[in-house]
PDB file of C-alpha atoms in Angstrom:
ATOM      1  CA  UNK A   1      98.721 138.395 156.478  1.00 68.00           C
ATOM      2  CA  UNK A   2      94.951 137.890 156.415  1.00 80.00           C
ATOM      3  CA  UNK A   3      92.287 138.703 158.976  1.00 93.00           C
ATOM      4  CA  UNK A   4      89.296 136.373 159.269  1.00 97.00           C
ATOM      5  CA  UNK A   5      86.238 138.364 160.270  1.00 96.00           C
ATOM      6  CA  UNK A   6      84.170 135.406 161.435  1.00 97.00           C
ATOM      7  CA  UNK A   7      81.159 137.528 162.418  1.00 95.00           C
ATOM      8  CA  UNK A   8      80.040 141.138 162.236  1.00 92.00           C
ATOM      9  CA  UNK A   9      77.877 140.705 165.343  1.00 94.00           C
ATOM     10  CA  UNK A  10      79.142 142.752 168.282  1.00 93.00           C
ATOM     11  CA  UNK A  11      78.052 143.514 171.848  1.00 93.00           C
ATOM     12  CA  UNK A  12      79.362 147.082 171.678  1.00 92.00           C
ATOM     13  CA  UNK A  13      78.472 149.980 169.414  1.00 88.00           C
ATOM     14  CA  UNK A  14      81.684 151.996 169.138  1.00 89.00           C
ATOM     15  CA  UNK A  15      81.052 155.143 167.068  1.00 89.00           C
ATOM     16  CA  UNK A  16      84.381 154.752 165.213  1.00 90.00           C
ATOM     17  CA  UNK A  17      83.761 151.108 164.205  1.00 90.00           C
ATOM     18  CA  UNK A  18      85.574 150.289 160.938  1.00 85.00           C
ATOM     19  CA  UNK A  19      83.114 147.489 160.179  1.00 83.00           C
ATOM     20  CA  UNK A  20      80.084 149.768 159.789  1.00 78.00           C
ATOM     21  CA  UNK A  21      79.928 149.422 156.004  1.00 78.00           C
ATOM     22  CA  UNK A  22      80.080 145.621 156.061  1.00 77.00           C
ATOM     23  CA  UNK A  23      77.471 145.502 158.840  1.00 74.00           C
ATOM     24  CA  UNK A  24      75.118 147.621 156.775  1.00 70.00           C
ATOM     25  CA  UNK A  25      75.670 145.489 153.690  1.00 73.00           C
ATOM     26  CA  UNK A  26      75.530 142.001 155.198  1.00 73.00           C
ATOM     27  CA  UNK A  27      73.321 142.333 158.260  1.00 73.00           C
ATOM     28  CA  UNK A  28      74.090 139.991 161.155  1.00 83.00           C
ATOM     29  CA  UNK A  29      76.363 137.312 159.744  1.00 91.00           C
ATOM     30  CA  UNK A  30      78.341 134.354 161.105  1.00 96.00           C
ATOM     31  CA  UNK A  31      80.989 132.639 158.995  1.00 97.00           C
ATOM     32  CA  UNK A  32      79.836 129.148 158.014  1.00 97.00           C
ATOM     33  CA  UNK A  33      81.954 126.038 158.535  1.00 97.00           C
ATOM     34  CA  UNK A  34      82.717 125.498 154.837  1.00 97.00           C
ATOM     35  CA  UNK A  35      83.905 129.112 154.425  1.00 97.00           C
ATOM     36  CA  UNK A  36      86.123 128.818 157.508  1.00 98.00           C
ATOM     37  CA  UNK A  37      87.608 125.555 156.239  1.00 97.00           C
ATOM     38  CA  UNK A  38      88.321 127.198 152.862  1.00 97.00           C
ATOM     39  CA  UNK A  39      89.896 130.140 154.708  1.00 97.00           C
ATOM     40  CA  UNK A  40      92.283 127.832 156.582  1.00 97.00           C
ATOM     41  CA  UNK A  41      93.202 126.205 153.275  1.00 97.00           C
ATOM     42  CA  UNK A  42      93.874 129.666 151.815  1.00 96.00           C
ATOM     43  CA  UNK A  43      96.225 130.447 154.724  1.00 96.00           C
ATOM     44  CA  UNK A  44      98.049 127.140 154.210  1.00 96.00           C
ATOM     45  CA  UNK A  45      98.458 127.789 150.449  1.00 95.00           C
ATOM     46  CA  UNK A  46      99.833 131.221 151.286  1.00 94.00           C
ATOM     47  CA  UNK A  47     102.315 129.851 153.872  1.00 95.00           C
ATOM     48  CA  UNK A  48     100.648 131.944 156.579  1.00 95.00           C
ATOM     49  CA  UNK A  49     101.004 130.261 159.974  1.00 96.00           C
ATOM     50  CA  UNK A  50      98.747 132.555 162.008  1.00 97.00           C
ATOM     51  CA  UNK A  51      94.946 132.654 162.140  1.00 98.00           C
ATOM     52  CA  UNK A  52      93.871 136.209 162.998  1.00 97.00           C
ATOM     53  CA  UNK A  53      90.268 136.205 164.263  1.00 98.00           C
ATOM     54  CA  UNK A  54      88.275 139.441 164.133  1.00 95.00           C
ATOM     55  CA  UNK A  55      84.668 140.570 164.209  1.00 91.00           C
ATOM     56  CA  UNK A  56      82.445 142.261 165.173  1.00 92.00           C
ATOM     57  CA  UNK A  57      83.289 140.468 168.374  1.00 96.00           C
ATOM     58  CA  UNK A  58      84.680 137.098 167.237  1.00 97.00           C
ATOM     59  CA  UNK A  59      84.072 135.291 170.534  1.00 98.00           C
ATOM     60  CA  UNK A  60      80.304 135.695 169.978  1.00 97.00           C
ATOM     61  CA  UNK A  61      80.416 133.266 167.049  1.00 98.00           C
ATOM     62  CA  UNK A  62      78.517 130.173 168.289  1.00 97.00           C
ATOM     63  CA  UNK A  63      81.262 127.941 166.823  1.00 98.00           C
ATOM     64  CA  UNK A  64      84.200 129.992 168.143  1.00 98.00           C
ATOM     65  CA  UNK A  65      85.687 127.242 170.341  1.00 98.00           C
ATOM     66  CA  UNK A  66      85.381 124.679 167.558  1.00 98.00           C
ATOM     67  CA  UNK A  67      87.004 127.082 165.079  1.00 98.00           C
ATOM     68  CA  UNK A  68      89.986 127.761 167.336  1.00 98.00           C
ATOM     69  CA  UNK A  69      90.367 124.053 168.076  1.00 98.00           C
ATOM     70  CA  UNK A  70      90.384 123.212 164.373  1.00 98.00           C
ATOM     71  CA  UNK A  71      93.067 125.830 163.679  1.00 98.00           C
ATOM     72  CA  UNK A  72      95.241 124.550 166.538  1.00 98.00           C
ATOM     73  CA  UNK A  73      94.873 120.968 165.249  1.00 97.00           C
ATOM     74  CA  UNK A  74      96.300 122.211 161.944  1.00 97.00           C
ATOM     75  CA  UNK A  75      99.258 123.741 163.823  1.00 97.00           C
ATOM     76  CA  UNK A  76      98.280 127.378 163.324  1.00 97.00           C
ATOM     77  CA  UNK A  77      98.842 129.950 166.042  1.00 97.00           C
ATOM     78  CA  UNK A  78      95.869 132.119 167.028  1.00 98.00           C
ATOM     79  CA  UNK A  79      95.775 135.905 167.203  1.00 98.00           C
ATOM     80  CA  UNK A  80      92.484 137.128 168.657  1.00 98.00           C
ATOM     81  CA  UNK A  81      91.223 140.705 168.321  1.00 97.00           C
ATOM     82  CA  UNK A  82      88.553 141.208 170.976  1.00 97.00           C
ATOM     83  CA  UNK A  83      86.792 143.753 173.152  1.00 96.00           C
ATOM     84  CA  UNK A  84      87.045 141.259 176.027  1.00 96.00           C
ATOM     85  CA  UNK A  85      83.285 141.008 176.554  1.00 96.00           C
ATOM     86  CA  UNK A  86      83.340 137.286 175.846  1.00 97.00           C
ATOM     87  CA  UNK A  87      81.142 134.465 177.110  1.00 97.00           C
ATOM     88  CA  UNK A  88      82.403 132.712 180.231  1.00 97.00           C
ATOM     89  CA  UNK A  89      82.809 129.345 178.489  1.00 98.00           C
ATOM     90  CA  UNK A  90      85.049 131.003 175.874  1.00 98.00           C
ATOM     91  CA  UNK A  91      87.148 132.656 178.576  1.00 98.00           C
ATOM     92  CA  UNK A  92      87.637 129.313 180.354  1.00 98.00           C
ATOM     93  CA  UNK A  93      88.611 127.711 177.047  1.00 98.00           C
ATOM     94  CA  UNK A  94      91.188 130.427 176.313  1.00 98.00           C
ATOM     95  CA  UNK A  95      92.665 130.071 179.813  1.00 97.00           C
ATOM     96  CA  UNK A  96      93.687 126.554 178.804  1.00 96.00           C
ATOM     97  CA  UNK A  97      95.132 127.405 175.391  1.00 96.00           C
ATOM     98  CA  UNK A  98      98.477 125.711 174.640  1.00 95.00           C
ATOM     99  CA  UNK A  99     101.509 127.748 175.649  1.00 93.00           C
ATOM    100  CA  UNK A 100     102.806 129.929 172.827  1.00 95.00           C
ATOM    101  CA  UNK A 101      99.777 129.340 170.588  1.00 97.00           C
ATOM    102  CA  UNK A 102      97.570 132.289 171.565  1.00 98.00           C
ATOM    103  CA  UNK A 103      97.976 136.064 171.540  1.00 97.00           C
ATOM    104  CA  UNK A 104      95.209 138.558 172.248  1.00 98.00           C
ATOM    105  CA  UNK A 105      94.851 142.199 171.271  1.00 98.00           C
ATOM    106  CA  UNK A 106      92.332 143.636 173.724  1.00 98.00           C
ATOM    107  CA  UNK A 107      90.590 146.785 172.511  1.00 96.00           C
ATOM    108  CA  UNK A 108      90.017 148.658 175.744  1.00 94.00           C
ATOM    109  CA  UNK A 109      87.054 150.580 177.094  1.00 90.00           C
ATOM    110  CA  UNK A 110      88.180 153.929 178.485  1.00 87.00           C
ATOM    111  CA  UNK A 111      87.492 154.177 182.251  1.00 86.00           C
ATOM    112  CA  UNK A 112      85.674 157.497 181.719  1.00 82.00           C
ATOM    113  CA  UNK A 113      83.087 155.954 179.381  1.00 79.00           C
ATOM    114  CA  UNK A 114      80.960 154.880 182.332  1.00 72.00           C
ATOM    115  CA  UNK A 115      80.436 151.328 181.077  1.00 86.00           C
ATOM    116  CA  UNK A 116      80.958 149.760 184.500  1.00 90.00           C
ATOM    117  CA  UNK A 117      79.871 146.258 183.505  1.00 92.00           C
ATOM    118  CA  UNK A 118      82.082 146.262 180.402  1.00 93.00           C
ATOM    119  CA  UNK A 119      85.106 147.634 182.264  1.00 94.00           C
ATOM    120  CA  UNK A 120      84.732 145.068 185.049  1.00 95.00           C
ATOM    121  CA  UNK A 121      84.526 142.274 182.479  1.00 95.00           C
ATOM    122  CA  UNK A 122      87.645 143.509 180.699  1.00 96.00           C
ATOM    123  CA  UNK A 123      89.499 143.626 183.999  1.00 96.00           C
ATOM    124  CA  UNK A 124      88.452 140.040 184.749  1.00 97.00           C
ATOM    125  CA  UNK A 125      89.758 138.972 181.332  1.00 98.00           C
ATOM    126  CA  UNK A 126      93.038 140.818 181.917  1.00 98.00           C
ATOM    127  CA  UNK A 127      93.400 139.165 185.317  1.00 97.00           C
ATOM    128  CA  UNK A 128      92.872 135.669 183.895  1.00 98.00           C
ATOM    129  CA  UNK A 129      94.598 135.978 180.495  1.00 98.00           C
ATOM    130  CA  UNK A 130      97.135 138.692 181.176  1.00 95.00           C
ATOM    131  CA  UNK A 131     100.159 136.702 180.035  1.00 94.00           C
ATOM    132  CA  UNK A 132      98.963 136.737 176.399  1.00 97.00           C
ATOM    133  CA  UNK A 133      97.263 140.165 176.225  1.00 98.00           C
ATOM    134  CA  UNK A 134      98.483 143.237 174.362  1.00 98.00           C
ATOM    135  CA  UNK A 135      96.362 146.323 174.979  1.00 97.00           C
ATOM    136  CA  UNK A 136      95.011 148.290 172.042  1.00 96.00           C
ATOM    137  CA  UNK A 137      93.206 151.565 171.584  1.00 95.00           C
ATOM    138  CA  UNK A 138      91.658 153.282 168.584  1.00 93.00           C
ATOM    139  CA  UNK A 139      92.237 157.027 168.727  1.00 94.00           C
ATOM    140  CA  UNK A 140      89.140 158.891 167.538  1.00 91.00           C
ATOM    141  CA  UNK A 141      89.775 162.242 169.249  1.00 92.00           C
ATOM    142  CA  UNK A 142      92.880 164.337 169.905  1.00 92.00           C
ATOM    143  CA  UNK A 143      91.668 164.850 173.487  1.00 91.00           C
ATOM    144  CA  UNK A 144      91.521 161.103 174.190  1.00 91.00           C
ATOM    145  CA  UNK A 145      93.400 160.125 177.360  1.00 91.00           C
ATOM    146  CA  UNK A 146      95.612 157.045 177.089  1.00 94.00           C
ATOM    147  CA  UNK A 147      97.696 156.909 180.278  1.00 94.00           C
ATOM    148  CA  UNK A 148      95.347 154.369 181.889  1.00 95.00           C
ATOM    149  CA  UNK A 149      96.812 151.759 179.505  1.00 97.00           C
ATOM    150  CA  UNK A 150     100.124 151.888 181.356  1.00 97.00           C
ATOM    151  CA  UNK A 151      98.334 151.351 184.668  1.00 96.00           C
ATOM    152  CA  UNK A 152      96.585 148.295 183.233  1.00 97.00           C
ATOM    153  CA  UNK A 153      99.839 146.769 181.953  1.00 97.00           C
ATOM    154  CA  UNK A 154     101.420 147.222 185.359  1.00 96.00           C
ATOM    155  CA  UNK A 155      98.440 146.103 187.472  1.00 96.00           C
ATOM    156  CA  UNK A 156      97.485 143.006 185.462  1.00 97.00           C
ATOM    157  CA  UNK A 157     100.996 141.926 184.406  1.00 96.00           C
ATOM    158  CA  UNK A 158     100.148 142.154 180.702  1.00 98.00           C
ATOM    159  CA  UNK A 159     102.574 141.976 177.800  1.00 97.00           C
ATOM    160  CA  UNK A 160     104.660 145.132 177.812  1.00 97.00           C
ATOM    161  CA  UNK A 161     103.322 146.504 174.570  1.00 96.00           C
ATOM    162  CA  UNK A 162     100.548 148.953 173.677  1.00 97.00           C
ATOM    163  CA  UNK A 163      99.110 149.022 170.169  1.00 95.00           C
ATOM    164  CA  UNK A 164      97.794 152.351 168.892  1.00 95.00           C
ATOM    165  CA  UNK A 165      95.380 152.660 166.002  1.00 93.00           C
ATOM    166  CA  UNK A 166      93.815 155.667 164.323  1.00 93.00           C
ATOM    167  CA  UNK A 167      90.058 155.641 163.828  1.00 93.00           C
ATOM    168  CA  UNK A 168      90.032 155.966 160.039  1.00 91.00           C
ATOM    169  CA  UNK A 169      86.986 156.976 158.067  1.00 89.00           C
ATOM    170  CA  UNK A 170      85.105 154.285 156.167  1.00 88.00           C
ATOM    171  CA  UNK A 171      84.217 155.162 152.585  1.00 85.00           C
ATOM    172  CA  UNK A 172      80.545 155.772 153.387  1.00 85.00           C
ATOM    173  CA  UNK A 173      81.678 158.123 156.198  1.00 83.00           C
ATOM    174  CA  UNK A 174      79.309 156.192 158.489  1.00 83.00           C
ATOM    175  CA  UNK A 175      81.644 156.283 161.475  1.00 89.00           C
ATOM    176  CA  UNK A 176      83.394 158.731 163.771  1.00 90.00           C
ATOM    177  CA  UNK A 177      87.016 159.193 162.724  1.00 91.00           C
ATOM    178  CA  UNK A 178      90.075 161.173 163.711  1.00 93.00           C
ATOM    179  CA  UNK A 179      90.239 164.088 161.283  1.00 91.00           C
ATOM    180  CA  UNK A 180      93.714 164.834 159.892  1.00 89.00           C
ATOM    181  CA  UNK A 181      93.389 168.362 161.312  1.00 91.00           C
ATOM    182  CA  UNK A 182      93.723 166.733 164.750  1.00 94.00           C
ATOM    183  CA  UNK A 183      96.834 164.739 163.867  1.00 93.00           C
ATOM    184  CA  UNK A 184      99.455 167.073 165.304  1.00 92.00           C
ATOM    185  CA  UNK A 185      97.693 167.437 168.668  1.00 94.00           C
ATOM    186  CA  UNK A 186      97.313 163.654 168.715  1.00 95.00           C
ATOM    187  CA  UNK A 187     101.007 163.245 167.908  1.00 92.00           C
ATOM    188  CA  UNK A 188     101.944 165.292 170.965  1.00 92.00           C
ATOM    189  CA  UNK A 189      99.722 163.100 173.195  1.00 93.00           C
ATOM    190  CA  UNK A 190     101.277 159.943 171.715  1.00 93.00           C
ATOM    191  CA  UNK A 191     104.767 161.182 172.419  1.00 91.00           C
ATOM    192  CA  UNK A 192     103.874 161.904 176.046  1.00 92.00           C
ATOM    193  CA  UNK A 193     102.488 158.368 176.311  1.00 94.00           C
ATOM    194  CA  UNK A 194     105.685 156.951 174.799  1.00 92.00           C
ATOM    195  CA  UNK A 195     107.846 158.782 177.325  1.00 92.00           C
ATOM    196  CA  UNK A 196     105.853 157.423 180.263  1.00 94.00           C
ATOM    197  CA  UNK A 197     105.673 153.926 178.758  1.00 95.00           C
ATOM    198  CA  UNK A 198     109.437 153.830 178.208  1.00 92.00           C
ATOM    199  CA  UNK A 199     110.008 154.387 181.924  1.00 94.00           C
ATOM    200  CA  UNK A 200     108.021 151.184 182.537  1.00 95.00           C
ATOM    201  CA  UNK A 201     109.768 149.215 179.792  1.00 96.00           C
ATOM    202  CA  UNK A 202     106.584 149.235 177.675  1.00 96.00           C
ATOM    203  CA  UNK A 203     106.889 149.543 173.904  1.00 94.00           C
ATOM    204  CA  UNK A 204     104.437 151.423 171.671  1.00 93.00           C
ATOM    205  CA  UNK A 205     103.343 149.917 168.367  1.00 91.00           C
ATOM    206  CA  UNK A 206     101.512 151.661 165.521  1.00 90.00           C
ATOM    207  CA  UNK A 207      98.852 150.317 163.215  1.00 90.00           C
ATOM    208  CA  UNK A 208      98.519 151.767 159.707  1.00 87.00           C
ATOM    209  CA  UNK A 209      97.865 155.382 158.767  1.00 87.00           C
ATOM    210  CA  UNK A 210     100.270 157.227 161.061  1.00 89.00           C
ATOM    211  CA  UNK A 211     102.266 159.908 159.260  1.00 88.00           C
ATOM    212  CA  UNK A 212     105.513 161.715 160.212  1.00 87.00           C
ATOM    213  CA  UNK A 213     103.945 165.187 160.124  1.00 88.00           C
ATOM    214  CA  UNK A 214     101.805 164.217 163.125  1.00 89.00           C
ATOM    215  CA  UNK A 215     104.921 164.764 165.205  1.00 87.00           C
ATOM    216  CA  UNK A 216     107.318 167.701 165.656  1.00 82.00           C
ATOM    217  CA  UNK A 217     110.642 166.879 164.014  1.00 80.00           C
ATOM    218  CA  UNK A 218     112.430 166.138 167.296  1.00 80.00           C
ATOM    219  CA  UNK A 219     109.635 163.689 168.219  1.00 81.00           C
ATOM    220  CA  UNK A 220     109.664 162.126 164.773  1.00 76.00           C
ATOM    221  CA  UNK A 221     113.316 161.220 165.113  1.00 76.00           C
ATOM    222  CA  UNK A 222     112.610 159.487 168.427  1.00 78.00           C
ATOM    223  CA  UNK A 223     109.597 157.638 166.985  1.00 79.00           C
ATOM    224  CA  UNK A 224     111.214 156.771 163.681  1.00 75.00           C
ATOM    225  CA  UNK A 225     111.522 153.044 164.450  1.00 76.00           C
ATOM    226  CA  UNK A 226     107.807 152.678 165.194  1.00 76.00           C
ATOM    227  CA  UNK A 227     106.873 154.681 162.103  1.00 74.00           C
ATOM    228  CA  UNK A 228     109.261 152.739 159.890  1.00 71.00           C
ATOM    229  CA  UNK A 229     107.876 149.391 161.030  1.00 64.00           C
ATOM    230  CA  UNK A 230     104.157 150.092 160.807  1.00 59.00           C
ATOM    231  CA  UNK A 231     103.170 153.699 160.542  1.00 60.00           C
ATOM    232  CA  UNK A 232     104.190 154.835 157.086  1.00 65.00           C
ATOM    233  CA  UNK A 233     102.743 151.979 155.079  1.00 67.00           C
ATOM    234  CA  UNK A 234      99.358 151.543 153.504  1.00 72.00           C
ATOM    235  CA  UNK A 235      99.026 148.249 151.698  1.00 76.00           C
ATOM    236  CA  UNK A 236      96.206 145.700 151.493  1.00 78.00           C
ATOM    237  CA  UNK A 237      95.858 144.124 154.928  1.00 82.00           C
ATOM    238  CA  UNK A 238      93.333 141.658 153.465  1.00 89.00           C
ATOM    239  CA  UNK A 239      90.211 141.029 155.518  1.00 93.00           C
ATOM    240  CA  UNK A 240      88.012 138.037 154.781  1.00 96.00           C
ATOM    241  CA  UNK A 241      84.413 138.863 155.630  1.00 95.00           C
ATOM    242  CA  UNK A 242      82.035 136.317 157.106  1.00 95.00           C
ATOM    243  CA  UNK A 243      80.358 135.737 153.722  1.00 94.00           C
ATOM    244  CA  UNK A 244      83.663 134.668 152.105  1.00 96.00           C
ATOM    245  CA  UNK A 245      84.512 137.978 150.396  1.00 95.00           C
ATOM    246  CA  UNK A 246      87.998 139.475 150.597  1.00 96.00           C
ATOM    247  CA  UNK A 247      88.397 143.237 150.988  1.00 94.00           C
ATOM    248  CA  UNK A 248      91.613 145.287 151.106  1.00 92.00           C
ATOM    249  CA  UNK A 249      90.773 146.463 154.632  1.00 91.00           C
ATOM    250  CA  UNK A 250      87.691 147.514 156.576  1.00 90.00           C
ATOM    251  CA  UNK A 251      87.769 151.219 155.620  1.00 90.00           C
ATOM    252  CA  UNK A 252      87.892 150.157 151.939  1.00 91.00           C
ATOM    253  CA  UNK A 253      84.976 147.707 152.208  1.00 89.00           C
ATOM    254  CA  UNK A 254      83.066 149.501 149.428  1.00 88.00           C
ATOM    255  CA  UNK A 255      85.948 149.619 146.951  1.00 88.00           C
ATOM    256  CA  UNK A 256      86.422 146.041 145.728  1.00 91.00           C
ATOM    257  CA  UNK A 257      85.484 142.522 146.829  1.00 94.00           C
ATOM    258  CA  UNK A 258      87.072 139.275 145.642  1.00 95.00           C
ATOM    259  CA  UNK A 259      85.404 135.960 146.399  1.00 96.00           C
ATOM    260  CA  UNK A 260      87.357 133.252 148.221  1.00 96.00           C
ATOM    261  CA  UNK A 261      88.114 130.263 145.971  1.00 94.00           C
ATOM    262  CA  UNK A 262      90.341 127.179 145.944  1.00 93.00           C
ATOM    263  CA  UNK A 263      93.050 128.698 143.715  1.00 91.00           C
ATOM    264  CA  UNK A 264      93.694 132.139 145.148  1.00 91.00           C
ATOM    265  CA  UNK A 265      96.588 132.820 147.527  1.00 90.00           C
ATOM    266  CA  UNK A 266      97.789 135.910 149.367  1.00 91.00           C
ATOM    267  CA  UNK A 267     100.294 136.921 146.670  1.00 91.00           C
ATOM    268  CA  UNK A 268      97.672 136.921 143.901  1.00 91.00           C
ATOM    269  CA  UNK A 269      95.149 138.626 146.146  1.00 92.00           C
ATOM    270  CA  UNK A 270      97.493 141.402 147.280  1.00 91.00           C
ATOM    271  CA  UNK A 271      98.547 141.995 143.669  1.00 92.00           C
ATOM    272  CA  UNK A 272      94.946 142.452 142.567  1.00 93.00           C
ATOM    273  CA  UNK A 273      94.145 144.921 145.337  1.00 92.00           C
ATOM    274  CA  UNK A 274      97.399 146.821 144.791  1.00 91.00           C
ATOM    275  CA  UNK A 275      96.557 147.163 141.105  1.00 93.00           C
ATOM    276  CA  UNK A 276      93.201 148.764 141.938  1.00 91.00           C
ATOM    277  CA  UNK A 277      94.716 151.061 144.569  1.00 90.00           C
ATOM    278  CA  UNK A 278      97.733 152.150 142.505  1.00 88.00           C
ATOM    279  CA  UNK A 279      96.099 155.272 140.978  1.00 85.00           C
ATOM    280  CA  UNK A 280      95.568 156.682 144.463  1.00 83.00           C
ATOM    281  CA  UNK A 281      99.241 156.421 145.438  1.00 83.00           C
ATOM    282  CA  UNK A 282     100.212 159.658 143.705  1.00 81.00           C
ATOM    283  CA  UNK A 283      98.791 161.930 146.361  1.00 80.00           C
ATOM    284  CA  UNK A 284      98.291 162.199 150.098  1.00 85.00           C
ATOM    285  CA  UNK A 285      95.515 163.394 152.359  1.00 85.00           C
ATOM    286  CA  UNK A 286      96.245 167.035 151.523  1.00 83.00           C
ATOM    287  CA  UNK A 287      97.349 168.720 148.263  1.00 82.00           C
ATOM    288  CA  UNK A 288     100.659 169.757 149.802  1.00 85.00           C
ATOM    289  CA  UNK A 289     101.552 166.117 150.607  1.00 87.00           C
ATOM    290  CA  UNK A 290     102.925 165.571 147.090  1.00 83.00           C
ATOM    291  CA  UNK A 291     105.517 168.345 147.566  1.00 88.00           C
ATOM    292  CA  UNK A 292     106.514 167.244 151.078  1.00 88.00           C
ATOM    293  CA  UNK A 293     110.119 165.902 151.195  1.00 86.00           C
ATOM    294  CA  UNK A 294     108.951 162.991 153.365  1.00 84.00           C
ATOM    295  CA  UNK A 295     106.344 161.870 150.833  1.00 83.00           C
ATOM    296  CA  UNK A 296     107.321 158.610 149.110  1.00 75.00           C
ATOM    297  CA  UNK A 297     110.540 158.309 151.117  1.00 79.00           C
ATOM    298  CA  UNK A 298     109.274 158.079 154.687  1.00 80.00           C
ATOM    299  CA  UNK A 299     105.543 158.587 154.200  1.00 84.00           C
ATOM    300  CA  UNK A 300     102.990 157.477 151.643  1.00 81.00           C
ATOM    301  CA  UNK A 301     100.347 160.062 152.420  1.00 85.00           C
ATOM    302  CA  UNK A 302      98.183 158.529 155.135  1.00 87.00           C
ATOM    303  CA  UNK A 303      95.111 156.311 155.122  1.00 88.00           C
ATOM    304  CA  UNK A 304      93.995 155.243 151.656  1.00 89.00           C
ATOM    305  CA  UNK A 305      90.339 155.828 152.536  1.00 89.00           C
ATOM    306  CA  UNK A 306      91.042 159.523 153.175  1.00 86.00           C
ATOM    307  CA  UNK A 307      92.961 159.739 149.911  1.00 86.00           C
ATOM    308  CA  UNK A 308      90.191 158.120 147.862  1.00 87.00           C
ATOM    309  CA  UNK A 309      87.652 160.466 149.399  1.00 83.00           C
ATOM    310  CA  UNK A 310      89.869 163.391 148.419  1.00 77.00           C
ATOM    311  CA  UNK A 311      89.863 162.162 144.788  1.00 73.00           C
ATOM    312  CA  UNK A 312      86.089 161.822 144.969  1.00 71.00           C
ATOM    313  CA  UNK A 313      85.665 165.388 146.207  1.00 67.00           C
ATOM    314  CA  UNK A 314      87.944 166.680 143.426  1.00 58.00           C
ATOM    315  CA  UNK A 315      85.955 164.754 140.801  1.00 51.00           C
ATOM    316  CA  UNK A 316      82.639 166.043 142.176  1.00 56.00           C
ATOM    317  CA  UNK A 317      83.838 169.636 142.058  1.00 59.00           C
ATOM    318  CA  UNK A 318      84.908 169.271 138.431  1.00 61.00           C
ATOM    319  CA  UNK A 319      81.589 167.770 137.435  1.00 55.00           C
TER     320      UNK A 319
END
């Protein structure tokens, strides 16, 4: 797996944005043609058949249509991560994408946010591209309401899947994140969402960083499949930034960067990042994680960024 962050330019300013550190470092950046071509070659060398396009907001890249076309000509499938606030010419282009070649994860604007223009645009995108859209949400507060997602799936005939992500802290702490102290309350809200979604035949998927102790034991047993598949792992996702630098993931932008070259493949890259991250695998978010019976068997201790920051705090106290 590798995510191509083709630009860090965005038309929203979400307080939890994982890309804050790379935005600060690089300024406004668009991936150049030669870097994109090298990225496609990297995917081919690594036997990866999917081009995952992220931002910022990837559809704002002035060469977005050309980039997607080039990937399709090389027989890749496209997975687009978007806020839906895309230019009209891009939306028309995506409406005509070959069957089975495009999937979209739409990061939704909550109806209570008051962004009427943004919400209306997202609804237009859902109406026109619904057959390929999976809804996503980043949870940055335990009081966040999520039931509207089910209404959207039903109303716009979207794919029957909802993808949940936790707003993790970036290493500079320059974003709003869901504090681990809110995990259990969040777990209860997620379980309520799962119950309602199940009645509609909608599945719930987890991104990284979810931990079993978010849920009461009886809930954990019912959510074990989702947690096993995606929630209890923390390994290098591999994001390629617009300047051609690989990072382990957005929250770990400031940890290590490896430059894209003509020899590297995903196996070598993952091995290098795993080597750097290995010392942080011996603990979890909290001191008691290491004595928890679920640690290392069903849980690896939560988001790596939280764990590294815990090490940093310990080091600072000792010095």
